[in-house]
Short mmCIF file of C-alpha atoms in Angstrom, two decimals:
data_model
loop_
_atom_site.label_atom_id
_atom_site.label_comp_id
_atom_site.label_asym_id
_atom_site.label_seq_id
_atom_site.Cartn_x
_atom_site.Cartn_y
_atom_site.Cartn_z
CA UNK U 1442 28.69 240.28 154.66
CA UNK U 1443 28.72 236.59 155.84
CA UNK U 1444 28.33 236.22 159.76
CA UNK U 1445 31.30 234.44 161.19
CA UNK U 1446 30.97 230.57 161.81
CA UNK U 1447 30.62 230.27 165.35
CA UNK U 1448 33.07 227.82 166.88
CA UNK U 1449 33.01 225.95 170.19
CA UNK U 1450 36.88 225.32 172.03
CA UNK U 1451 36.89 222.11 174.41
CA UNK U 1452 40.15 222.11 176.04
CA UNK U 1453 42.51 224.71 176.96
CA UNK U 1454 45.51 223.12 177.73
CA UNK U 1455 48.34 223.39 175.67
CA UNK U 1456 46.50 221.78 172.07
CA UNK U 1457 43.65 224.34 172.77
CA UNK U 1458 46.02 227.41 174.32
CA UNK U 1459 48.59 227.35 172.06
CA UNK U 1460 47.51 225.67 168.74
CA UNK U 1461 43.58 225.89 168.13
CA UNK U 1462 42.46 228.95 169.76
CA UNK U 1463 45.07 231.45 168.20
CA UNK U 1464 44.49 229.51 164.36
CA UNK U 1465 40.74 229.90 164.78
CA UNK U 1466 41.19 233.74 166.03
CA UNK U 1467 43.61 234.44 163.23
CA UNK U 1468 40.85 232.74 160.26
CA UNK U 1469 38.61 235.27 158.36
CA UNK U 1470 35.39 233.66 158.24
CA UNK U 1471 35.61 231.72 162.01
CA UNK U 1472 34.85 233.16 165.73
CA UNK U 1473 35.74 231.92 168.77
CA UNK U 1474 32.16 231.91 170.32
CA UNK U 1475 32.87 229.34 173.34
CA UNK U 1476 35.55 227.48 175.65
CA UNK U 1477 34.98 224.59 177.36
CA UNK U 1478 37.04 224.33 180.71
CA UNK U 1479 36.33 224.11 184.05
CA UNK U 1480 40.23 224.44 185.30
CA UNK U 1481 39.94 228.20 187.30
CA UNK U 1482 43.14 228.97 185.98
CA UNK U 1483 42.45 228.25 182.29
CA UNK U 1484 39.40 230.04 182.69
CA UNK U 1485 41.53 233.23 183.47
CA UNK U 1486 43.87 232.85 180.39
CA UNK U 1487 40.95 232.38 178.14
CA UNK U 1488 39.20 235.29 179.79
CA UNK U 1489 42.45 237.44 179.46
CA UNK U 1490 43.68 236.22 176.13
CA UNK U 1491 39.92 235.52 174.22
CA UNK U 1492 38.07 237.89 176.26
CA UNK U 1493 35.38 237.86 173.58
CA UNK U 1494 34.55 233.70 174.03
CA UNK U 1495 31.70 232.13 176.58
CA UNK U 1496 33.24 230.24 179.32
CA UNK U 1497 31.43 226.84 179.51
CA UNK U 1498 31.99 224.08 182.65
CA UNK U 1499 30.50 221.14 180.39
CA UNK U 1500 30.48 220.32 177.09
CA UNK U 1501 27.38 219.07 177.72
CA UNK U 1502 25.96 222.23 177.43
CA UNK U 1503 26.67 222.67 174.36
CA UNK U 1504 25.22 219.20 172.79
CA UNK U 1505 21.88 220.60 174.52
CA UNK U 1506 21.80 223.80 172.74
CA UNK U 1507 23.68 222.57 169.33
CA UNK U 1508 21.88 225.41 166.86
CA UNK U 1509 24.45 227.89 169.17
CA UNK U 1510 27.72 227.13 167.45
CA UNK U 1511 29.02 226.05 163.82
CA UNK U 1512 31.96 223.71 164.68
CA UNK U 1513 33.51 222.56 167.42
CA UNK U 1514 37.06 221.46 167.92
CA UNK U 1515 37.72 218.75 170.34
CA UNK U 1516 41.20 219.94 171.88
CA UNK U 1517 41.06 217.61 175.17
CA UNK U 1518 43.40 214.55 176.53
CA UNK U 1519 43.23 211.83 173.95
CA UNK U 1520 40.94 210.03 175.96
CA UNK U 1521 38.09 212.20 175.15
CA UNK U 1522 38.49 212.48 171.55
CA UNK U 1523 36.15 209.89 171.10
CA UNK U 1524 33.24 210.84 173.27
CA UNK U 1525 33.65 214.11 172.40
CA UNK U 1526 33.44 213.61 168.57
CA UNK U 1527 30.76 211.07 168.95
CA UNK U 1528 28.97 213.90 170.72
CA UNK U 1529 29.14 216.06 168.32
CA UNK U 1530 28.54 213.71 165.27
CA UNK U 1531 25.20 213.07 167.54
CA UNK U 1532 24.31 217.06 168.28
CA UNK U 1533 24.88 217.15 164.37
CA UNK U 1534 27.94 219.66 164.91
CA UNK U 1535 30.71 219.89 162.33
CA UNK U 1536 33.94 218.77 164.19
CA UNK U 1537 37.58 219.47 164.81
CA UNK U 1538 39.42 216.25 166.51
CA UNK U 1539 42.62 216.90 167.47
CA UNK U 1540 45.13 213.71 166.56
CA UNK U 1541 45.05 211.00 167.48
CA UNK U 1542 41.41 210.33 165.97
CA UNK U 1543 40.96 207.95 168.41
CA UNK U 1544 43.15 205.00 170.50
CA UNK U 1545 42.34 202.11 167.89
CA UNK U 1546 41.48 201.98 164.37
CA UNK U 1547 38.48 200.19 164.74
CA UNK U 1548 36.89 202.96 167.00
CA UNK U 1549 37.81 205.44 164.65
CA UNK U 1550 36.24 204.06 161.69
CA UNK U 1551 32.97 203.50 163.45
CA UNK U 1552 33.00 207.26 164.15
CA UNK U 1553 34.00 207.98 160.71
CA UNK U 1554 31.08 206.10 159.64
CA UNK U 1555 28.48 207.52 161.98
CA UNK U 1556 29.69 210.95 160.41
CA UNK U 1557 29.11 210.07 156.94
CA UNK U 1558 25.80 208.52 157.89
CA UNK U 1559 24.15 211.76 159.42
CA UNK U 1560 26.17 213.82 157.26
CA UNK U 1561 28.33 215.53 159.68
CA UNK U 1562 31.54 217.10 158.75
CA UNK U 1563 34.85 215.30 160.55
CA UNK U 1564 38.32 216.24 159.55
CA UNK U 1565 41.27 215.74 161.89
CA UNK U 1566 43.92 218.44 162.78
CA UNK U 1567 47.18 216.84 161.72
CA UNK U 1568 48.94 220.39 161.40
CA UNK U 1569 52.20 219.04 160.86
CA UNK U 1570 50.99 218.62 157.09
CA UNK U 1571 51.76 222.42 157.08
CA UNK U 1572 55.46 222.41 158.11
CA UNK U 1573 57.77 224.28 156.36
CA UNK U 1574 60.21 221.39 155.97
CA UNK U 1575 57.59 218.77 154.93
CA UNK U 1576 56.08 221.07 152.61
CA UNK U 1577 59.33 221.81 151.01
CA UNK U 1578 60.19 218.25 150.92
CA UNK U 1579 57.11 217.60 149.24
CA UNK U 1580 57.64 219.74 146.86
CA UNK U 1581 60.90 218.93 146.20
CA UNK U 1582 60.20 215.00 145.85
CA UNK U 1583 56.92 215.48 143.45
CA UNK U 1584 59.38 218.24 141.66
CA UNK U 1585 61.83 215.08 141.12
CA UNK U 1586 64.53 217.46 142.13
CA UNK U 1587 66.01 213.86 144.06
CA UNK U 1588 65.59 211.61 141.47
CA UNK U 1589 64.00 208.54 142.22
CA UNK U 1590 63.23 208.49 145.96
CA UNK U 1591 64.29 205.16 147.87
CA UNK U 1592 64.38 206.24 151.72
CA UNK U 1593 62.56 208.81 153.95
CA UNK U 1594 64.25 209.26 157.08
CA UNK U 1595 62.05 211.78 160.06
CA UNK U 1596 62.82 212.02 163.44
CA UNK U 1597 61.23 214.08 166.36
CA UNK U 1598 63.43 213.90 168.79
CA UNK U 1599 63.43 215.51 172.20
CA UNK U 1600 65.63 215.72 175.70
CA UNK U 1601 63.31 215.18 178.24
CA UNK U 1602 65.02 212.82 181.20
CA UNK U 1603 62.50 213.29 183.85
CA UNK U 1604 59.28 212.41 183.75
CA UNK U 1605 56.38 215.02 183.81
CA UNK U 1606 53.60 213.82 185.78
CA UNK U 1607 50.23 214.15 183.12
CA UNK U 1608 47.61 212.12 180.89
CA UNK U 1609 50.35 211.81 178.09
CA UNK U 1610 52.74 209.44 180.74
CA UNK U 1611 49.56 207.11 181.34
CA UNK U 1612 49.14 203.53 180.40
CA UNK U 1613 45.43 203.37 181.27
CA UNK U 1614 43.26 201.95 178.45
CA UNK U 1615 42.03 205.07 175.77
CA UNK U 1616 44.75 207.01 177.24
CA UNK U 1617 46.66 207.12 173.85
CA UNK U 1618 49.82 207.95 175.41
CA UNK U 1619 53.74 207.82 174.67
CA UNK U 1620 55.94 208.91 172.03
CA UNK U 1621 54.25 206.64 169.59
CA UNK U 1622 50.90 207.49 169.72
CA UNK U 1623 51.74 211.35 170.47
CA UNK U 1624 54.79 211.86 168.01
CA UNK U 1625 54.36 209.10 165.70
CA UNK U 1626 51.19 210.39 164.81
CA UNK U 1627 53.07 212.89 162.94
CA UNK U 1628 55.56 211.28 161.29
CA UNK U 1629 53.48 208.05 160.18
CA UNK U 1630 51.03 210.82 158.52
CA UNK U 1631 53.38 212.72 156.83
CA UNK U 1632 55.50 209.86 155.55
CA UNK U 1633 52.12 208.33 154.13
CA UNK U 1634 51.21 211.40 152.69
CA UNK U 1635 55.01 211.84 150.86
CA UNK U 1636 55.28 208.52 149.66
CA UNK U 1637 51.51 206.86 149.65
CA UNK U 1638 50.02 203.32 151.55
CA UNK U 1639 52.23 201.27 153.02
CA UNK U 1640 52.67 197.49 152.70
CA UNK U 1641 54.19 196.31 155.57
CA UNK U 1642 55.33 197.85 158.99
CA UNK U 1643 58.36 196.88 161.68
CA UNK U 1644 59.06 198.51 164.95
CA UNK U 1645 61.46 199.01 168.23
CA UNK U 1646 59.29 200.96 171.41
CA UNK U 1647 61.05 200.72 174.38
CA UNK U 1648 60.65 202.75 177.88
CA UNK U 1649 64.35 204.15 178.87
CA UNK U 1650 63.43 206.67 181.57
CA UNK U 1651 63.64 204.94 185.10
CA UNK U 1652 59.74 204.74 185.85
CA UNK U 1653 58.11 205.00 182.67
CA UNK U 1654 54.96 204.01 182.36
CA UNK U 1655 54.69 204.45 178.29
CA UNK U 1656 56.67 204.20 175.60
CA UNK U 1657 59.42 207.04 175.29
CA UNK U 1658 61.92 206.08 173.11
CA UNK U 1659 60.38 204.42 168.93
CA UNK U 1660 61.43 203.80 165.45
CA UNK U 1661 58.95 202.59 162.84
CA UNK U 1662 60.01 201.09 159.53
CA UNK U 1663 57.32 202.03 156.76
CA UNK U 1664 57.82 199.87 153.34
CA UNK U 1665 55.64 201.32 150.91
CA UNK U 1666 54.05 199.95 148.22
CA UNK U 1667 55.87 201.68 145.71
CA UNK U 1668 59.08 200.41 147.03
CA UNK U 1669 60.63 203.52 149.12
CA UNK U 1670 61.31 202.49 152.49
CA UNK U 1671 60.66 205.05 155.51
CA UNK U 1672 62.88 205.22 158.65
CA UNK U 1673 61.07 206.99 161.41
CA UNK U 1674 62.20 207.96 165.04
CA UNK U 1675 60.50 209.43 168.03
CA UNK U 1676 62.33 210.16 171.27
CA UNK U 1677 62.17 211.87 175.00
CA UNK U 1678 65.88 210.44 175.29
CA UNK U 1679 67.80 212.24 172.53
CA UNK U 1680 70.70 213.81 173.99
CA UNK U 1681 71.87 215.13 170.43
CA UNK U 1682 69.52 215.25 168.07
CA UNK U 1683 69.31 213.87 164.27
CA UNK U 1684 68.25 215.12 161.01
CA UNK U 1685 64.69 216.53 161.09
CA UNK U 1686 64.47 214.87 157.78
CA UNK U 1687 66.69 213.20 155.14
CA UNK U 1688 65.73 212.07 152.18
CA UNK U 1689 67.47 209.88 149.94
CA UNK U 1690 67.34 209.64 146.08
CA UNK U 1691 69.46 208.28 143.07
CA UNK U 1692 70.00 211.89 141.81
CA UNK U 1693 69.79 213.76 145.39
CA UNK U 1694 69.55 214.32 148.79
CA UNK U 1695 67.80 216.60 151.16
CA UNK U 1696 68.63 217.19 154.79
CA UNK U 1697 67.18 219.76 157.00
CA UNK U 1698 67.72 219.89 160.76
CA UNK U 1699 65.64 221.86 163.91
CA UNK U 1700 61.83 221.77 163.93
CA UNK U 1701 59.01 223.96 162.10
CA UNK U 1702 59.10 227.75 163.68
CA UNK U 1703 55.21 228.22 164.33
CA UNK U 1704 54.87 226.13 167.36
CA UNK U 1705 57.27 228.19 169.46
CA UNK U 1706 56.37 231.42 167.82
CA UNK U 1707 52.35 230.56 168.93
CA UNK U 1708 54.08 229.53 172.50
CA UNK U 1709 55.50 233.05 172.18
CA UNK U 1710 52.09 234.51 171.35
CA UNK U 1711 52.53 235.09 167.90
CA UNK U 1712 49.53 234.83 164.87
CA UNK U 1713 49.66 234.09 161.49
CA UNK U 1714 49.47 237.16 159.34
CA UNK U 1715 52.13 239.22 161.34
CA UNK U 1716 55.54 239.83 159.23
CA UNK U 1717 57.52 236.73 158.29
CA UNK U 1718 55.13 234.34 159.46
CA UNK U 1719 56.11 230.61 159.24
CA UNK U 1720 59.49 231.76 157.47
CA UNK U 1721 62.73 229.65 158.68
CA UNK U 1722 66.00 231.90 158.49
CA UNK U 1723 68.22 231.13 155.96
CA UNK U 1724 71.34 229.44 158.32
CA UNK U 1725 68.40 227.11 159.12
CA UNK U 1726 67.54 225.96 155.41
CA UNK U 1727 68.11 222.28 154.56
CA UNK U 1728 70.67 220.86 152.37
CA UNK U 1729 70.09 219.34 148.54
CA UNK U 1730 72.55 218.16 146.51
CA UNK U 1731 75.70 215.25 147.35
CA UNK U 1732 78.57 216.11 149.34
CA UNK U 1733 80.75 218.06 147.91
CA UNK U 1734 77.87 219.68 145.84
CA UNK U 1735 75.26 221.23 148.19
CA UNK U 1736 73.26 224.13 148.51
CA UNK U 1737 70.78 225.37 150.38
CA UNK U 1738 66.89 225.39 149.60
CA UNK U 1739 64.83 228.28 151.00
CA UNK U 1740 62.35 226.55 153.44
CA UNK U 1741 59.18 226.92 152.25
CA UNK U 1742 57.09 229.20 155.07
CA UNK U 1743 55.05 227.19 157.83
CA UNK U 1744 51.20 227.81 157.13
CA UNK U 1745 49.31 226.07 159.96
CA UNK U 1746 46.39 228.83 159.19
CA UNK U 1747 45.38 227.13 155.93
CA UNK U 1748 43.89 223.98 157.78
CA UNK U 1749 40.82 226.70 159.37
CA UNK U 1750 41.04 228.40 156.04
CA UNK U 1751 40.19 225.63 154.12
CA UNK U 1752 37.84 224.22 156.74
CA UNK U 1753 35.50 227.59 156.75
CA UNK U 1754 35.22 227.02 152.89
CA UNK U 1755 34.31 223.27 153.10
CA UNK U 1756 31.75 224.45 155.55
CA UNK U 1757 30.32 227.08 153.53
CA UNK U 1758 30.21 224.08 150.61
CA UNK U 1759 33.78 225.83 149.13
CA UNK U 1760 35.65 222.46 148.93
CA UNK U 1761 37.19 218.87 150.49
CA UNK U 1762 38.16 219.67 154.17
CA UNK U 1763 41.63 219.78 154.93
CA UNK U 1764 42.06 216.55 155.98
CA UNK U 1765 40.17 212.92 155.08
CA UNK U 1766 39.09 211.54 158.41
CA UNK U 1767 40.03 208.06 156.74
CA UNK U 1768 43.54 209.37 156.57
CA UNK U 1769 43.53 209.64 160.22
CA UNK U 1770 42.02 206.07 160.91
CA UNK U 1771 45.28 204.58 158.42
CA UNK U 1772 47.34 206.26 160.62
CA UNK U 1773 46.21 204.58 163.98
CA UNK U 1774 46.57 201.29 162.31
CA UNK U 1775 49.90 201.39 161.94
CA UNK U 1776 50.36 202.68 164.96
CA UNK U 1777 48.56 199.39 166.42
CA UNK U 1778 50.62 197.54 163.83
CA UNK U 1779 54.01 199.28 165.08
CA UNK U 1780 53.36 198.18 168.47
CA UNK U 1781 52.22 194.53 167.75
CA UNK U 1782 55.59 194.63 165.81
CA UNK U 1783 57.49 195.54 168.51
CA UNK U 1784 55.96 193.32 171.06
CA UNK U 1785 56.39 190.17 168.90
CA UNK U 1786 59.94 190.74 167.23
CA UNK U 1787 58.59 190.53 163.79
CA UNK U 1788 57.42 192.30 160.50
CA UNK U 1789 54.17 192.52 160.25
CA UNK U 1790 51.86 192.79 156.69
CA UNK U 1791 49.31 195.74 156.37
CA UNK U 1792 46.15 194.68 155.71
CA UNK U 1793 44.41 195.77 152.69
#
């Protein structure tokens, strides 16, 4: 039998908590060997819910004693990503960094490219690939169920008047915070990965809540280069909320509302594998058809697992990891792009 690959936590807040430590307990072939946090009261849900895991104070001690561990998965504020990763590109760990890669483009290309230089595996976690909804839609559009696709519309909306006090409210430098950066990161991703690169970008950011530091309230305008146009909104200021997703064709359309089930089930403290995991109810499916002729599609089921599936087999030398590291870098320059937008009124060209 193949030992486990031993996998090193850093960060249990609510990336690490909720997302990555439940996926990488729930993924034949992966163990949850260490967690880095020095928070006292982390330290007790990690000893009470992973009771199996080392509790580490620094992840410097694990750079000094790399041959210990098979991956690690950075899971910290944004404004560690980089360090971390760089870390562990230099301790010649495979590595997990949660999005965003990094807070500009640039940055995260030179990490990409120390990776590929010592041969270190990088791959980012960009989870919402694994929707239900987006992997319905996507199968839907390649399916050509909507004819000829012209606009993607994806919101993720929230109500969230007051301000929380944390890193993602910030405006220092590396901080990586506000909607843009933290939801946009998302939707930019998946609407690349639907409808392929994009040739030029226009954007609105704009801080609504009294006091607001970052940006809390976005829409991004994706042109593609194969013509469809993608409409994308991220709020903390939604007092009704839009569409999930809509997507417009000259045959079809397809509309689903309310956000992928596995986040609040693995809030809720449920794992993948237990009985109708991932699966949306049926009131909840989306719409496809024109008015007056619709009917529902069964949403495909959420699968959030597969990313440390297929990431233990592209370790082992199985296959591509789950997600191109480049992929991740694309995004952050149109998130840089957005904001220049926005800042100077115009529409901007994306460089090829």
């Amino acid at each position: 039998m193949v030992d486990a690959l031993r996998v090193g936590l850093l960060g249990y807040g609510i990336a690490g908590r909720v997302f990555h430590a439940p996926l990488i307990a729930a993924t034949p072939g992966l163990r949850l060997h260490a967690v880095v946090t020095a928070n006292p009261d982390r330290r007790e849900q990690v000893r009470r819910e992973h009771p199996d895991a080392r509790l580490v104070d620094d992840a410097d001690l694990l750079w000094r004693t790399p041959h210990a561990l098979d991956l690690v998965v950075v899971a910290t504020p944004n404004r560690q990503h980089l360090p971390m990763a760089r870390a562990a590109v230099a301790a010649g760990l495979p590595v997990v960094v949660d999005k965003p890669l990094a807070p500009t483009a640039a940055e995260g290309r030179a990490l990409v490219d120390e990776a590929h230089r010592r041969g270190v595996p990088l791959t980012v976690f960009q989870n919402r690939r694994w929707d239900g909804d987006f992997r319905t839609a996507r199968r839907l559009v390649a399916g050509g169920e909507l004819g000829r696709v012209t606009r993607f519309e994806s919101r993720f909306e929230r109500w969230r008047p007051a301000i929380k006090p944390g890193w993602r409210e910030s405006a220092a430098p590396g901080e990586a915070g506000g909607a843009l950066y933290d939801l946009g990161a998302h939707l930019v991703d998946q609407a690349v990965q639907l409808f392929g690169p994009v040739r030029t970008v226009y954007a609105e950011v704009d801080r609504r809540r009294p006091g607001a530091l970052v940006d809390d309230d976005a829409f991004v305008a994706l042109t593609h280069t194969g013509g469809v146009r993608s409409h994308l909104w991220m709020s903390a200021v939604a007092a009704q909320l839009g569409p999930r997703m809509r997507i417009l064709g000259d045959r079809a359309a397809y509309t689903t509302y309310g956000l992928d089930v596995q986040e609040e089930a693995l809030r809720a403290g449920g794992r993948p594998g237990t009985p109708g995991w991932g699966e949306v109810p049926p009131e909840r499916h989306g719409l496809l058809g024109v008015d007056g002729d619709l009917r529902p599609v069964p949403t495909e089921p959420g699968r959030y697992q597969d990313f440390y599936a297929q990431l233990a087999t592209a370790l082992r030398g199985g296959g591509p990891l789950p997600v191109d590291p480049a992929d991740a870098v694309a995004t952050v320059a149109l998130i840089e792009l957005a904001h220049r937008s926005a800042a100077e009124g115009v529409v901007l060209p994306v460089s090829s």
